[in-house]
Coordinates of C-alpha atoms in Angstrom, one line a residue:
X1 CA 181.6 300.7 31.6
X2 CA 184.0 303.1 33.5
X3 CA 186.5 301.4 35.8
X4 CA 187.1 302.8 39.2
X5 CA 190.6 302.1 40.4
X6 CA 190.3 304.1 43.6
X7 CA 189.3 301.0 45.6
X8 CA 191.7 298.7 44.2
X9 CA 194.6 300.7 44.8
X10 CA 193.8 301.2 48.7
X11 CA 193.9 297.9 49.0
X12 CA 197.5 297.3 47.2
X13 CA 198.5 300.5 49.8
X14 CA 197.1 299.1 53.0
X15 CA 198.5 295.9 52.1
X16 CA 202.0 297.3 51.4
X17 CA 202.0 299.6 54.3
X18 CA 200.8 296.5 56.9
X19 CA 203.9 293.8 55.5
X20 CA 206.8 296.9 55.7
X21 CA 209.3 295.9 58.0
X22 CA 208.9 298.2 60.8
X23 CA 204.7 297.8 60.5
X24 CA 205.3 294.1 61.0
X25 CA 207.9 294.6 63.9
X26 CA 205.3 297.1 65.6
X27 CA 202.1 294.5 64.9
X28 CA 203.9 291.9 66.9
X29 CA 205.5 293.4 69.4
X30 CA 202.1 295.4 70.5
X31 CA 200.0 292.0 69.9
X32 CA 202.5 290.3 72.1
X33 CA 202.3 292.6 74.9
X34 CA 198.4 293.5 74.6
X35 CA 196.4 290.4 72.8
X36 CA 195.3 292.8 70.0
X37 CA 196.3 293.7 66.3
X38 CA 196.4 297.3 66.7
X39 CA 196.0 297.7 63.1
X40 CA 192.9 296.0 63.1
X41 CA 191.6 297.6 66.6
X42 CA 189.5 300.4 67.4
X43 CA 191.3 300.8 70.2
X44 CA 194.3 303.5 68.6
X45 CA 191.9 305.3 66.5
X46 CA 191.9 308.8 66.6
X47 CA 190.2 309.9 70.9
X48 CA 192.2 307.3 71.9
X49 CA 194.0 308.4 75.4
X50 CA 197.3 307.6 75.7
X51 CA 197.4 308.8 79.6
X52 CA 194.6 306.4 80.6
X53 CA 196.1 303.6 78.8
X54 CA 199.2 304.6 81.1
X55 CA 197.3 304.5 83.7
X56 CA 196.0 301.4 83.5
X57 CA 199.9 299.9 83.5
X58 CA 200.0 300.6 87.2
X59 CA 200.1 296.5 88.0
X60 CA 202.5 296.1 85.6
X61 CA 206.6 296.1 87.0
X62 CA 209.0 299.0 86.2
X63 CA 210.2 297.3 83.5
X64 CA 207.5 295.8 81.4
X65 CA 205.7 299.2 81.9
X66 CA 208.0 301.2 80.4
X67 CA 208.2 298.4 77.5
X68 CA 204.1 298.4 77.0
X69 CA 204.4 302.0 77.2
X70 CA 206.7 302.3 74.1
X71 CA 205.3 299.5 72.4
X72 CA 201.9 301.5 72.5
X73 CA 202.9 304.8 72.0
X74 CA 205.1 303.5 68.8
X75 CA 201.9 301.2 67.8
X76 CA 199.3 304.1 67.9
X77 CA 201.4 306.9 66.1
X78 CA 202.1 304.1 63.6
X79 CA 198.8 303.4 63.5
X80 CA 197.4 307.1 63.1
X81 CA 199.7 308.2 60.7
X82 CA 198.5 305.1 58.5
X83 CA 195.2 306.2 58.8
X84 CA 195.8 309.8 57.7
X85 CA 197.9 308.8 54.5
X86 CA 195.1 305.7 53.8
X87 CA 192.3 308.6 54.3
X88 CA 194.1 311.6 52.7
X89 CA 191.9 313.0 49.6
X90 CA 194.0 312.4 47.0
X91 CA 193.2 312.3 43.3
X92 CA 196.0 309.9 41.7
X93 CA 194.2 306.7 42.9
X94 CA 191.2 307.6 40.6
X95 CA 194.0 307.1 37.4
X96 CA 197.0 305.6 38.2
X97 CA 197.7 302.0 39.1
X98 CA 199.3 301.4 42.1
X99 CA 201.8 298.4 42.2
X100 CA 203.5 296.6 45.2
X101 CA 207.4 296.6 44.5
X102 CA 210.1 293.8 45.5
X103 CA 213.1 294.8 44.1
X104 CA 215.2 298.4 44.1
X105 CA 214.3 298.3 40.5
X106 CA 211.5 297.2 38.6
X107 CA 211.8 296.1 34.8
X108 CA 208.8 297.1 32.5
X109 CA 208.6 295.8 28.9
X110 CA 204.3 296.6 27.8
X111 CA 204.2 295.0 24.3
X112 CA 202.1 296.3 21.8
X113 CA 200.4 294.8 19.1
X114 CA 201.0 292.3 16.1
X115 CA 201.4 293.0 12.8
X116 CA 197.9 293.8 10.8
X117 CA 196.9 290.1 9.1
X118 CA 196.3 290.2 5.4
X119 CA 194.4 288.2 2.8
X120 CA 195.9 284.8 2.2
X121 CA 195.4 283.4 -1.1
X122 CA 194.7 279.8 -1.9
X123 CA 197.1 277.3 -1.3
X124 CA 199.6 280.7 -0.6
X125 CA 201.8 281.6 2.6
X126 CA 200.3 283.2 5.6
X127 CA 202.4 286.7 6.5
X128 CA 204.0 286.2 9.5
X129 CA 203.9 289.4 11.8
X130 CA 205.8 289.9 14.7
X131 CA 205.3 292.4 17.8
X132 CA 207.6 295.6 19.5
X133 CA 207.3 296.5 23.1
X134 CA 208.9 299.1 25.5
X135 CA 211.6 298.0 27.9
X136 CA 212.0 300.2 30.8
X137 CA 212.5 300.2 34.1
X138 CA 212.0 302.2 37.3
X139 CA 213.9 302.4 40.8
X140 CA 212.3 302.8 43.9
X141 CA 213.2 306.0 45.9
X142 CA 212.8 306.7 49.7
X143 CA 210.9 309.9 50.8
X144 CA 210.5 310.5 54.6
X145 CA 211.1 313.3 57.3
X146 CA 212.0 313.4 60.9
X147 CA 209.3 314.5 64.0
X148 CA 209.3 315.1 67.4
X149 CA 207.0 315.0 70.7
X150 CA 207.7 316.9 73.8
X151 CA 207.1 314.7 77.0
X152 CA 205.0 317.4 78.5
X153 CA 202.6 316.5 74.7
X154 CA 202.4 313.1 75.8
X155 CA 201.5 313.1 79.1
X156 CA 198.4 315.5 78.2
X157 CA 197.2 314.0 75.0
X158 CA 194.2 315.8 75.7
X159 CA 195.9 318.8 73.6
X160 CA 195.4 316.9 71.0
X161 CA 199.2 317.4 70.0
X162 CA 199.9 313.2 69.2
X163 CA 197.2 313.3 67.1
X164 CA 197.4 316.1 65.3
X165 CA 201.3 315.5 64.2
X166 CA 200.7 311.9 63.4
X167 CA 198.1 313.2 61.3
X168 CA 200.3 315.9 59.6
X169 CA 203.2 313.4 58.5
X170 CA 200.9 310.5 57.4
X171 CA 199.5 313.7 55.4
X172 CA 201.8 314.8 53.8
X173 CA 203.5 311.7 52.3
X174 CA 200.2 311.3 51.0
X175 CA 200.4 315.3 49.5
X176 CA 204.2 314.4 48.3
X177 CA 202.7 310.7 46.7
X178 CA 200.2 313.4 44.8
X179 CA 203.3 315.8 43.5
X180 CA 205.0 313.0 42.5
X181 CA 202.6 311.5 40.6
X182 CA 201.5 315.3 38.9
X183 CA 205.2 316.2 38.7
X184 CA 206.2 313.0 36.4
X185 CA 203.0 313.4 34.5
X186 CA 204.0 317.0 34.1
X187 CA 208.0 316.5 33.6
X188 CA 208.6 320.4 32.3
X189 CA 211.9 321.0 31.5
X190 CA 213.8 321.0 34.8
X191 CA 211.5 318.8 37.0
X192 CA 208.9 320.0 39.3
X193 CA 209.8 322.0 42.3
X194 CA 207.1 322.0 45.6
X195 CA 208.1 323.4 48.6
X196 CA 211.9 321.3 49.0
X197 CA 211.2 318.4 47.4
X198 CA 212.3 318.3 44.1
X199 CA 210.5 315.9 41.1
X200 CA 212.4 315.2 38.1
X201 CA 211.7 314.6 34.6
X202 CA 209.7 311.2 33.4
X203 CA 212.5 308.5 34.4
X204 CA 211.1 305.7 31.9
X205 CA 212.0 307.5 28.5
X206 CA 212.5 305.3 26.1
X207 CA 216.1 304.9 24.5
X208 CA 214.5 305.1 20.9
X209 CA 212.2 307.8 21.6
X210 CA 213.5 311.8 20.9
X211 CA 210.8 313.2 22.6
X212 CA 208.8 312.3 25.5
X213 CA 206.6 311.8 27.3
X214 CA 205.0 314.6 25.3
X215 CA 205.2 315.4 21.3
X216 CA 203.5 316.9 18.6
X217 CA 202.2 315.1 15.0
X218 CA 205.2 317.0 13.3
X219 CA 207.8 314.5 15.6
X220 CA 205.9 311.9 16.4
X221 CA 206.4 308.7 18.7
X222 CA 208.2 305.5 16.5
X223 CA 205.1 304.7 14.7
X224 CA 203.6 307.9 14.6
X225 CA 201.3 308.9 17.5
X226 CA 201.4 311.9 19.5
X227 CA 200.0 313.2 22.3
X228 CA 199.7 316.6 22.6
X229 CA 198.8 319.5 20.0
X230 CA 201.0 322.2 17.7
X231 CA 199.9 324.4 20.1
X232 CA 198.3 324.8 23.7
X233 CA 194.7 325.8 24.5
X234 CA 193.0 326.6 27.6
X235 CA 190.2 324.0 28.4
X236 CA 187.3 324.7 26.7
X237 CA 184.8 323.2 24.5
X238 CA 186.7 323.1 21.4
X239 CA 190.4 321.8 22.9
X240 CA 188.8 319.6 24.6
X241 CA 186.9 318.1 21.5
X242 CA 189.8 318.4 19.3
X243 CA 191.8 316.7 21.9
X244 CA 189.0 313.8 22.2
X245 CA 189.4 313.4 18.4
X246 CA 193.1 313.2 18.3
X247 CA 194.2 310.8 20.9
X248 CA 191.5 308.2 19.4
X249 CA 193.8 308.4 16.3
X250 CA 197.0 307.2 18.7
X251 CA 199.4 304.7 16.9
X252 CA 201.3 302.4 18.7
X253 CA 205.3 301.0 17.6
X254 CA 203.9 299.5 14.6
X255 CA 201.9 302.2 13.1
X256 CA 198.1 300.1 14.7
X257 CA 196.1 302.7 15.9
X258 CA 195.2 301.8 19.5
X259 CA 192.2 301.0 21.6
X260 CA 192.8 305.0 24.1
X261 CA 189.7 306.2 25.3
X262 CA 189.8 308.7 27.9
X263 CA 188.1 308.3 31.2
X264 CA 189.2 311.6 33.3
X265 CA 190.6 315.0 32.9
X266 CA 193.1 316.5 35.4
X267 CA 192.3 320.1 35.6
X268 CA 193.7 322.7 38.8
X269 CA 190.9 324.4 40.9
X270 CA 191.4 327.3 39.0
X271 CA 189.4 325.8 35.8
X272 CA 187.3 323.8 38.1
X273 CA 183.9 325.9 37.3
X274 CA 185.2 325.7 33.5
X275 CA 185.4 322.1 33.5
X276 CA 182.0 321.4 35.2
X277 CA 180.1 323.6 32.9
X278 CA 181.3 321.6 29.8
X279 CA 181.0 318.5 31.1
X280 CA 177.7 319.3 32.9
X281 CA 175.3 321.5 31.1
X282 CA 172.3 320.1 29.9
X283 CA 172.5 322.0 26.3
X284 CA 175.1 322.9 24.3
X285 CA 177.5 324.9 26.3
X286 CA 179.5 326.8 23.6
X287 CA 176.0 329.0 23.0
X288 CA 174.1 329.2 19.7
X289 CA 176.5 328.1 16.4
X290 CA 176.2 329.1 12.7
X291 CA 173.6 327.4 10.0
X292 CA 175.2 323.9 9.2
X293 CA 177.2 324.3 12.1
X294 CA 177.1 321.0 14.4
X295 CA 175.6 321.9 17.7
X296 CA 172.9 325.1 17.3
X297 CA 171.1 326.8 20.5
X298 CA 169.1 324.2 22.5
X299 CA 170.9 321.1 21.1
X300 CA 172.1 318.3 23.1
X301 CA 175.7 318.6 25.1
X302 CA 177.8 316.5 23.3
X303 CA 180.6 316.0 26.1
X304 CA 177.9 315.4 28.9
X305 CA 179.3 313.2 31.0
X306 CA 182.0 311.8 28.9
X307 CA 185.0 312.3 31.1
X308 CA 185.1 312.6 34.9
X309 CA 186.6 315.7 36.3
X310 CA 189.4 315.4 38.9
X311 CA 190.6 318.6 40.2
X312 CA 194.1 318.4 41.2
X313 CA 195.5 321.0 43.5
X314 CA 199.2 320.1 42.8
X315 CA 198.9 320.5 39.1
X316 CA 202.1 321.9 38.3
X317 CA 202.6 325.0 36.1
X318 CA 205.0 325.2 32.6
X319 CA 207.5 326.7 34.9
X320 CA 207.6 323.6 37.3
X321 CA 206.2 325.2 40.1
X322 CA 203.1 324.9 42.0
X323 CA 200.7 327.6 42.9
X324 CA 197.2 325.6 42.6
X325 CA 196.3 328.3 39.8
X326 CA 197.5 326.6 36.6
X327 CA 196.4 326.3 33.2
X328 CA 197.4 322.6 32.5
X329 CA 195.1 319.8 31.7
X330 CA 195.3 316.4 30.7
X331 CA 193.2 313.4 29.1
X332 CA 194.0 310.0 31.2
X333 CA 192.7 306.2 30.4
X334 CA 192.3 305.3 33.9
X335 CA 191.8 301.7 32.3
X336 CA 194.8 301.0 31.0
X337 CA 197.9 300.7 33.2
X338 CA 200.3 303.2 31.7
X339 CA 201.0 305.4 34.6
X340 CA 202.0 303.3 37.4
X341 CA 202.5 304.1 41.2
X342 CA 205.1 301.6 42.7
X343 CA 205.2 301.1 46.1
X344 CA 208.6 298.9 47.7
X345 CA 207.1 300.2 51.1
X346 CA 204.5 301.8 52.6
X347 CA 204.6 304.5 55.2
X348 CA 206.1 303.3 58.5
X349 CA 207.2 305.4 61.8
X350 CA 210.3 304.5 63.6
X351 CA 211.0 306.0 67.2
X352 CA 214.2 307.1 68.7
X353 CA 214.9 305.2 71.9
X354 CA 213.9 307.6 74.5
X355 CA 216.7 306.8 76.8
X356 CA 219.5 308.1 74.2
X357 CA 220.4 311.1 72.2
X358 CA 218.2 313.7 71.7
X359 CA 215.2 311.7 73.7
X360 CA 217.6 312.3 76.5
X361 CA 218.8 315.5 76.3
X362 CA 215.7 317.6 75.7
X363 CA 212.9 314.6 77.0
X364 CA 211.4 314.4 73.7
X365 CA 210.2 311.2 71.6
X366 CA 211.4 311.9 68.0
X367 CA 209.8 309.4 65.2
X368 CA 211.1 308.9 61.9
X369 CA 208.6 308.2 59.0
X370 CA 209.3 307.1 55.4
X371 CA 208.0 305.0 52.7
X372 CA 209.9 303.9 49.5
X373 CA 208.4 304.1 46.0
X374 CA 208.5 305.9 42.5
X375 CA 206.1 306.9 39.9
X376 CA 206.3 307.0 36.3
X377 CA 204.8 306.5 32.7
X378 CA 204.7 302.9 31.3
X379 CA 203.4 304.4 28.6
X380 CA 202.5 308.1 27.8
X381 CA 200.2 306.9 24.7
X382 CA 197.2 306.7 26.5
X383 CA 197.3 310.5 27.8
X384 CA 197.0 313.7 25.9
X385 CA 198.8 317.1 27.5
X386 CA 196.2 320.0 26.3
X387 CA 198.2 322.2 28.1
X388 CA 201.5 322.5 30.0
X389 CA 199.6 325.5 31.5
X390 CA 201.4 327.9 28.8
X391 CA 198.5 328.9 27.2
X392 CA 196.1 331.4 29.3

């Protein structure tokens, strides 16, 4: 039975987003002033009207207007920018697990299994076996940018202006939580490069390990698994089989072989139509085969419905960049935790105060939003790299 992550991980999101410092400040501050959780109202959803909210602070004096008008202005671009990175279609949620963070650094150390028992003979010694694990460890980065909001925008929300750039930067800390993921999956030599923001290499190699998170059968992991072939192969009916077959053989640090069965594959929109014609035809989809060939014309389609497809628009190419036409794929366990997302803290928009600096020079509202995090490999066993978009 398949095990969909995608629902457990906005949860761990939405909770780390709501407990983040500034969030918290904002909550209170608004409930304080208006009787309401704005994060739980409908009230700062996207139609709300900032101007007819203002105008409904006419009774209130000078100065606890201009304090409810901050406190809801701050609130609902908090709010909607929450929304749009909560809401984003991304595709990492489906594979990775997301984890809440508490320190600037968070140790790993996954063990893997025992020693293999063996027969005991009467009145004899039982073997004793021991265990080997990883130990890594992964710090938490902060990712962010800057916005602002001309007071003419503002006043005539009706432009839709608020909305829309609330939208954008919840947005796209959602797109840069999917390159990061993709780029650290990736790791080419070099990192990934996507627009400015730059994505290095895996960050959780092993100290023991020469190659990873990616090797061949001719230098394998301590153990001897791999996880990717001699050679690459576009997707297609036979990489993907032979692919299948291989990572079921993966060894763990004691030479076991270990319990990897993939549920998706990560494929750009370029092989989208590829991927769904494997995956999806009723009969065999590489055509009619050879006499005592397995799979003739008319049989069964032996990959129907084994894997689901996720199709990735920041797949990143060999070269480390990103053009949404690459030839990578990838095999992922979404069961198994072994690529993490960590999250120390979620998005959150701070404002500028309006009455200093740049507010007051050019009468604009300029908002800062961030959110703190990495994402990495625990353990790169339990994926299989058909192609690092090489092969065409």
């Amino acid at each position: 039975m398949r095990i969909d992550l995608r629902e457990k991980n906005a949860e761990v999101i939405k909770k780390v987003t709501l407990q983040c410092q500034e969030a918290s400040k904002e909550r209170a501050d608004f409930k304080r002033t208006w009787g309401v959780d704005p994060f739980d109202s409908a009230m700062l959803k996207e139609g709300f009207s900032f101007r007819k909210a203002a105008e409904k602070m006419a009774s209130f004096r000078e100065a606890e207007m201009s304090t409810a008008w901050t406190q809801l202005l701050r609130a609902g671009v908090q709010n909607i920018a929450n929304s749009a990175y909560q809401n984003y279609p991304t595709t990492f949620e489906n594979w990775v697990t997301v984890v809440p963070s508490k320190l600037d650094t968070e140790l790993y150390a996954p063990l893997h299994s025992v020693g293999f028992p063996n027969e005991v003979p009467q009145g004899g010694l039982f073997p004793e076996v021991s265990t080997s694990g990883l130990n890594l460890k992964l710090q938490n980065r902060k990712y962010g940018s800057m916005f602002a909001i001309s007071h003419e925008a503002m006043e005539d929300d009706q432009t839709g202006q608020l909305v829309q750039k609330a939208n954008l930067i919840g947005e796209y800390l959602k797109q840069l939580s999917e390159v990061l993921v993709m780029g650290k999956l990736a790791s080419p030599s070099g990192g990934v490069t996507f627009g400015n923001f730059q994505v290095p290499v895996s960050e959780t190699k092993p100290s023991n390990e020469s190659n990873y998170p990616w090797t061949t059968s001719a230098a394998p992991f301590i153990g001897g698994g791999y996880n990717r072939p001699a050679s690459f192969a576009v997707v297609s009916d036979a990489s993907l089989k032979a692919g299948l077959q291989a990572i079921m053989q993966q060894k763990d640090l004691l030479g076991n072989f270990m319990m990897v069965d993939p549920t998706h594959i990560l494929v750009s929109p370029k092989r989208r139509f590829d991927i769904a014609t494997i995956l999806n035809s009723e009969w065999y989809p590489a055509g009619a085969q050879s006499a005592g060939v397995t799979g003739g014309a008319f049989s069964r389609n032996q990959l129907k419905g084994l894997l689901d497809p996720l199709f990735v628009r920041y797949m990143p190419k060999n070269d480390g960049t990103i053009d949404g036409l690459s030839e990578a794929w990838y095999l992922v366990d979404g069961k198994k935790p072994a690529f993490i997302m960590q999250m120390r803290e979620g998005i959150s928009v701070v404002a500028e105060a309006p009455n200093a600096g740049q507010g007051f020079e050019r009468q604009i509202q300029r908002y800062r939003a961030s959110m703190r995090g990495n994402a990495d490999f625990i353990d790169s066993r339990f994926m299989w790299q058909g192609n690092d978009g090489s092969a065409v």
